[in-house]
Coordinates of N, CA and C in Angstrom, one line a residue:
M111 N 20.3 25.3 -126.7 CA 19.7 25.3 -125.5 C 18.7 26.5 -125.5
Y112 N 17.5 26.2 -124.8 CA 16.4 27.2 -124.7 C 16.2 27.6 -123.3
C113 N 15.8 28.8 -123.2 CA 15.6 29.5 -121.8 C 14.3 28.8 -121.3
S114 N 14.3 28.5 -120.0 CA 13.1 27.9 -119.4 C 12.1 28.9 -119.1
N115 N 12.5 30.3 -119.1 CA 11.6 31.3 -118.8 C 10.8 31.8 -120.0
C116 N 11.6 32.2 -120.9 CA 11.0 32.9 -122.2 C 10.9 31.9 -123.4
G117 N 11.6 30.9 -123.4 CA 11.6 29.8 -124.4 C 12.5 30.2 -125.7
K118 N 13.3 31.2 -125.6 CA 14.1 31.6 -126.7 C 15.5 30.9 -126.7
K119 N 16.0 30.7 -127.9 CA 17.2 30.0 -128.0 C 18.4 30.9 -127.4
V120 N 19.2 30.2 -126.6 CA 20.4 31.0 -126.0 C 21.6 30.2 -126.2
D121 N 22.7 30.7 -126.1 CA 24.0 30.0 -126.3 C 24.2 29.0 -125.1
E122 N 24.9 27.9 -125.5 CA 25.0 26.7 -124.6 C 25.8 27.1 -123.3
K123 N 26.7 28.1 -123.5 CA 27.7 28.5 -122.3 C 27.0 29.6 -121.6
A124 N 25.8 30.1 -121.9 CA 25.2 31.3 -121.2 C 24.8 30.9 -119.8
V125 N 25.1 31.8 -118.9 CA 24.5 31.6 -117.6 C 23.2 32.3 -117.4
I126 N 23.1 33.5 -118.1 CA 21.9 34.3 -118.0 C 21.4 34.6 -119.4
C127 N 20.0 34.4 -119.5 CA 19.3 34.7 -120.8 C 19.5 36.0 -121.2
V128 N 20.0 36.3 -122.5 CA 20.1 37.7 -122.9 C 18.8 38.3 -123.3
N129 N 17.7 37.5 -123.4 CA 16.4 38.1 -123.8 C 15.6 38.5 -122.5
C130 N 15.6 37.6 -121.6 CA 14.8 38.0 -120.4 C 15.6 38.2 -119.1
G131 N 16.8 37.9 -119.0 CA 17.7 38.0 -117.9 C 17.5 36.9 -116.8
C132 N 16.8 35.9 -117.2 CA 16.6 34.7 -116.2 C 17.9 33.9 -116.1
E133 N 18.2 33.4 -114.9 CA 19.3 32.6 -114.7 C 19.1 31.2 -115.4
L134 N 20.0 30.7 -116.1 CA 19.8 29.6 -116.9 C 20.3 28.3 -116.2
R135 N 21.3 28.3 -115.5 CA 21.9 27.2 -114.7 C 22.2 27.6 -113.3
K136 N 22.2 26.5 -112.5 CA 22.5 26.7 -111.1 C 24.1 27.0 -111.1
R137 N 24.6 27.8 -110.2 CA 26.0 28.1 -110.0 C 26.6 26.8 -109.7
S138 N 27.9 26.6 -110.2 CA 28.7 25.3 -109.8 C 29.0 25.3 -108.3
G139 N 28.8 26.2 -107.5 CA 29.2 26.2 -106.1 C 28.1 25.7 -105.2
Q140 N 27.0 25.3 -105.9 CA 25.7 24.9 -105.2 C 25.8 23.4 -105.1
N141 N 26.2 22.9 -104.0 CA 26.2 21.4 -103.8 C 25.4 21.0 -102.5
G142 N 24.2 21.4 -102.5 CA 23.4 21.2 -101.3 C 23.3 19.7 -100.7
K143 N 22.8 18.9 -101.7 CA 22.7 17.5 -101.3 C 24.1 16.8 -101.0
G144 N 25.1 17.2 -101.7 CA 26.4 16.6 -101.3 C 26.9 17.1 -100.0
I145 N 26.7 18.4 -99.7 CA 27.2 18.9 -98.3 C 26.4 18.2 -97.2
A146 N 24.9 18.1 -97.5 CA 24.2 17.6 -96.6 C 24.5 16.1 -96.2
S147 N 24.9 15.4 -97.3 CA 25.3 13.9 -97.1 C 26.6 13.9 -96.3
M148 N 27.6 14.8 -96.6 CA 28.8 14.8 -95.9 C 28.6 15.1 -94.5
V149 N 27.7 16.2 -94.1 CA 27.5 16.5 -92.7 C 26.7 15.4 -92.0
L150 N 25.8 14.8 -92.6 CA 25.0 13.6 -92.0 C 26.0 12.5 -91.8
G151 N 26.8 12.2 -92.7 CA 27.9 11.1 -92.6 C 28.8 11.4 -91.4
I152 N 29.2 12.6 -91.3 CA 30.1 13.0 -90.2 C 29.4 12.9 -88.9
I153 N 28.2 13.3 -88.8 CA 27.3 13.2 -87.5 C 27.2 11.7 -87.2
A154 N 26.7 10.9 -88.2 CA 26.5 9.6 -88.1 C 27.8 8.8 -87.5
L155 N 28.9 9.0 -88.2 CA 30.2 8.4 -87.8 C 30.6 8.8 -86.4
F156 N 30.4 10.1 -86.0 CA 30.7 10.5 -84.7 C 29.9 9.8 -83.7
Y157 N 28.5 9.8 -84.0 CA 27.7 9.1 -83.1 C 27.9 7.6 -82.9
A158 N 28.3 7.0 -84.1 CA 28.7 5.5 -84.1 C 29.9 5.3 -83.3
L159 N 30.9 6.2 -83.4 CA 32.1 5.9 -82.6 C 31.9 6.2 -81.1
C160 N 31.1 7.2 -80.7 CA 30.8 7.4 -79.3 C 30.0 6.2 -78.8
A161 N 29.0 5.6 -79.6 CA 28.3 4.5 -79.1 C 29.2 3.3 -79.0
F162 N 30.2 3.2 -79.9 CA 31.1 2.1 -79.9 C 31.9 2.1 -78.6
I163 N 32.3 3.3 -78.2 CA 33.0 3.5 -77.0 C 32.2 3.1 -75.8
N164 N 30.9 3.4 -75.9 CA 30.1 3.1 -74.7 C 29.6 1.7 -74.6
I165 N 29.9 0.9 -75.6 CA 29.6 -0.5 -75.7 C 30.3 -1.2 -74.5
V166 N 31.5 -0.8 -74.2 CA 32.4 -1.3 -73.1 C 31.5 -1.4 -71.7
D167 N 30.7 -0.4 -71.5 CA 29.9 -0.4 -70.3 C 28.6 -1.2 -70.4
L168 N 28.5 -1.9 -71.5 CA 27.2 -2.6 -71.8 C 26.9 -3.7 -70.7
G169 N 28.0 -4.2 -70.2 CA 27.6 -5.3 -69.3 C 26.8 -4.9 -68.0
S170 N 26.9 -3.6 -67.6 CA 26.1 -3.2 -66.5 C 24.7 -3.0 -66.9
Y171 N 24.4 -2.8 -68.1 CA 22.9 -2.8 -68.5 C 22.3 -4.2 -68.6
L172 N 23.2 -5.1 -69.0 CA 22.7 -6.4 -69.3 C 23.0 -7.4 -68.2
D173 N 22.4 -7.2 -67.1 CA 22.7 -8.1 -65.9 C 21.8 -9.4 -66.2
S174 N 21.7 -10.2 -65.2 CA 21.0 -11.4 -65.3 C 19.6 -11.3 -65.5
S175 N 18.9 -10.3 -65.0 CA 17.5 -10.1 -65.1 C 17.1 -9.7 -66.6
Y176 N 18.0 -9.2 -67.3 CA 17.8 -8.7 -68.7 C 18.6 -9.4 -69.8
S177 N 18.9 -10.8 -69.5 CA 19.6 -11.4 -70.5 C 19.0 -12.2 -71.5
S178 N 17.7 -12.0 -71.6 CA 16.9 -12.7 -72.7 C 17.3 -12.1 -74.1
M179 N 17.2 -13.0 -75.1 CA 17.6 -12.7 -76.4 C 16.8 -11.5 -77.0
S180 N 15.5 -11.5 -76.6 CA 14.6 -10.4 -77.2 C 15.0 -9.1 -76.6
Y181 N 15.4 -9.1 -75.4 CA 15.8 -7.8 -74.8 C 17.1 -7.3 -75.4
Q182 N 18.0 -8.3 -75.6 CA 19.2 -7.9 -76.3 C 19.1 -7.4 -77.6
I183 N 18.2 -8.0 -78.5 CA 17.9 -7.5 -79.8 C 17.2 -6.2 -79.8
G184 N 16.3 -6.0 -78.9 CA 15.7 -4.7 -78.8 C 16.7 -3.6 -78.3
F185 N 17.5 -3.9 -77.4 CA 18.5 -3.0 -77.0 C 19.5 -2.6 -78.1
A186 N 19.9 -3.6 -79.0 CA 20.8 -3.4 -80.1 C 20.1 -2.6 -81.1
I187 N 18.9 -2.8 -81.4 CA 18.1 -1.9 -82.4 C 18.0 -0.5 -81.9
G188 N 17.7 -0.4 -80.7 CA 17.6 1.0 -80.1 C 18.9 1.7 -80.0
Y189 N 20.0 1.0 -79.8 CA 21.3 1.5 -79.7 C 21.9 2.1 -81.0
V190 N 21.6 1.4 -82.1 CA 22.1 1.6 -83.4 C 21.1 2.4 -84.4
L191 N 19.9 2.7 -83.8 CA 18.9 3.2 -84.7 C 19.2 4.7 -85.1
V192 N 19.6 5.6 -84.4 CA 19.9 6.9 -84.9 C 21.0 7.0 -85.7
Q193 N 22.1 6.3 -85.5 CA 23.1 6.4 -86.4 C 22.9 5.6 -87.7
S194 N 22.0 4.6 -87.7 CA 21.6 4.0 -88.9 C 20.7 4.9 -89.8
V195 N 19.8 5.5 -89.2 CA 18.9 6.4 -89.9 C 19.8 7.6 -90.5
L196 N 20.6 8.2 -89.8 CA 21.4 9.3 -90.3 C 22.4 8.8 -91.5
S197 N 23.0 7.6 -91.3 CA 23.8 7.2 -92.4 C 23.0 6.8 -93.6
I198 N 21.8 6.3 -93.5 CA 21.0 6.0 -94.6 C 20.6 7.2 -95.4
I199 N 20.1 8.2 -94.6 CA 19.8 9.5 -95.3 C 21.0 10.1 -96.0
G200 N 22.1 10.1 -95.4 CA 23.4 10.6 -96.0 C 23.8 9.9 -97.2
F201 N 23.5 8.5 -97.2 CA 23.9 7.7 -98.3 C 23.0 8.0 -99.5
V202 N 21.7 8.1 -99.2 CA 20.7 8.4 -100.3 C 21.0 9.7 -100.9
L203 N 21.2 10.7 -100.1 CA 21.5 12.1 -100.6 C 22.9 12.0 -101.5
A204 N 23.8 11.3 -101.0 CA 25.2 11.2 -101.8 C 24.8 10.5 -103.1
L205 N 24.0 9.5 -103.2 CA 23.7 8.9 -104.5 C 23.0 9.8 -105.3
I206 N 21.9 10.5 -104.8 CA 21.2 11.4 -105.7 C 22.1 12.5 -106.4
E207 N 23.0 13.0 -105.5 CA 23.9 14.1 -105.9 C 25.0 13.5 -106.9
R208 N 25.4 12.2 -106.7 CA 26.3 11.7 -107.5 C 25.8 11.4 -108.9
K209 N 24.5 11.3 -109.2 CA 23.9 11.1 -110.5 C 24.2 12.4 -111.3
T210 N 24.0 13.5 -110.7 CA 24.1 14.7 -111.4 C 25.5 15.2 -111.5
K211 N 26.4 15.1 -110.5 CA 27.8 15.6 -110.7 C 28.5 15.0 -109.4
K212 N 29.7 14.6 -109.7 CA 30.6 14.0 -108.8 C 31.5 15.1 -108.2
N213 N 31.4 15.2 -107.0 CA 32.4 16.3 -106.3 C 32.8 15.6 -105.0
G214 N 33.6 16.3 -104.3 CA 34.3 15.8 -103.0 C 33.2 15.6 -101.9
F215 N 32.1 16.5 -101.9 CA 31.2 16.5 -100.8 C 30.4 15.1 -100.9
N216 N 29.8 14.9 -102.0 CA 29.0 13.6 -102.0 C 29.9 12.3 -102.0
T217 N 31.1 12.4 -102.4 CA 31.9 11.3 -102.3 C 32.3 11.0 -100.9
A218 N 32.6 12.2 -100.2 CA 32.9 12.0 -98.7 C 31.6 11.5 -97.9
G219 N 30.5 12.0 -98.2 CA 29.3 11.5 -97.6 C 28.9 10.1 -97.9
F220 N 29.2 9.6 -99.1 CA 29.1 8.2 -99.5 C 30.0 7.4 -98.6
W221 N 31.3 7.6 -98.6 CA 32.2 6.8 -97.9 C 31.9 6.9 -96.3
L222 N 31.6 8.0 -95.8 CA 31.3 8.2 -94.4 C 30.1 7.3 -94.0
S223 N 29.1 7.2 -95.0 CA 28.0 6.3 -94.7 C 28.3 5.0 -94.7
I224 N 29.2 4.6 -95.6 CA 29.6 3.1 -95.8 C 30.4 2.8 -94.5
V225 N 31.2 3.6 -94.1 CA 32.0 3.3 -92.8 C 31.1 3.2 -91.6
T226 N 30.1 4.1 -91.6 CA 29.1 3.9 -90.5 C 28.3 2.7 -90.5
F227 N 27.9 2.3 -91.7 CA 27.2 1.1 -91.8 C 28.0 -0.1 -91.2
V228 N 29.2 -0.2 -91.6 CA 30.2 -1.3 -91.1 C 30.3 -1.1 -89.6
I229 N 30.5 0.0 -89.0 CA 30.5 0.2 -87.5 C 29.2 -0.2 -86.9
V230 N 28.0 0.1 -87.5 CA 26.7 -0.2 -87.0 C 26.5 -1.7 -87.0
A231 N 26.9 -2.4 -88.0 CA 26.8 -3.9 -88.1 C 27.6 -4.5 -87.1
I232 N 28.8 -4.0 -86.8 CA 29.7 -4.5 -85.7 C 29.0 -4.3 -84.4
Q233 N 28.5 -3.2 -84.2 CA 27.9 -2.8 -82.8 C 26.7 -3.8 -82.6
F234 N 26.0 -4.0 -83.7 CA 24.7 -4.8 -83.5 C 25.1 -6.3 -83.1
I235 N 26.1 -6.7 -83.7 CA 26.6 -8.1 -83.5 C 27.1 -8.2 -82.2
I236 N 27.9 -7.2 -81.7 CA 28.5 -7.2 -80.3 C 27.4 -7.2 -79.3
V237 N 26.4 -6.3 -79.5 CA 25.3 -6.1 -78.5 C 24.5 -7.4 -78.4
V238 N 24.2 -8.1 -79.5 CA 23.4 -9.3 -79.5 C 24.2 -10.3 -78.9
T239 N 25.4 -10.5 -79.0 CA 26.2 -11.6 -78.6 C 26.7 -11.4 -77.2
Y240 N 26.6 -10.3 -76.6 CA 27.1 -9.8 -75.4 C 26.7 -10.8 -74.2

């Protein structure tokens, strides 16, 4: 392995270059994208569950004057948009981090995003068919 700063050959297990003192690898504790995907997955899932609970009150919003299909589809898209965007971002971050290393954070973010996708699909179907 070669140092990215000075270009001299260093040991494969070295963390710091003995020639210039530059850090060679990121510390193993740095899981930025994995943690971000897990946090976004948690927020998206929380938002999806709160929205799912509020769907029960949807009948008061969709009275006879707003019963057209275009209104229902627009309402459904608006209702699930935030949680969809959060879960997509979390999913992408988990996949990016998963390419470099597998750890608990990106795996949790990946599965939280998948669960949120399923809940969002169910919500969309319920709102459109309400």
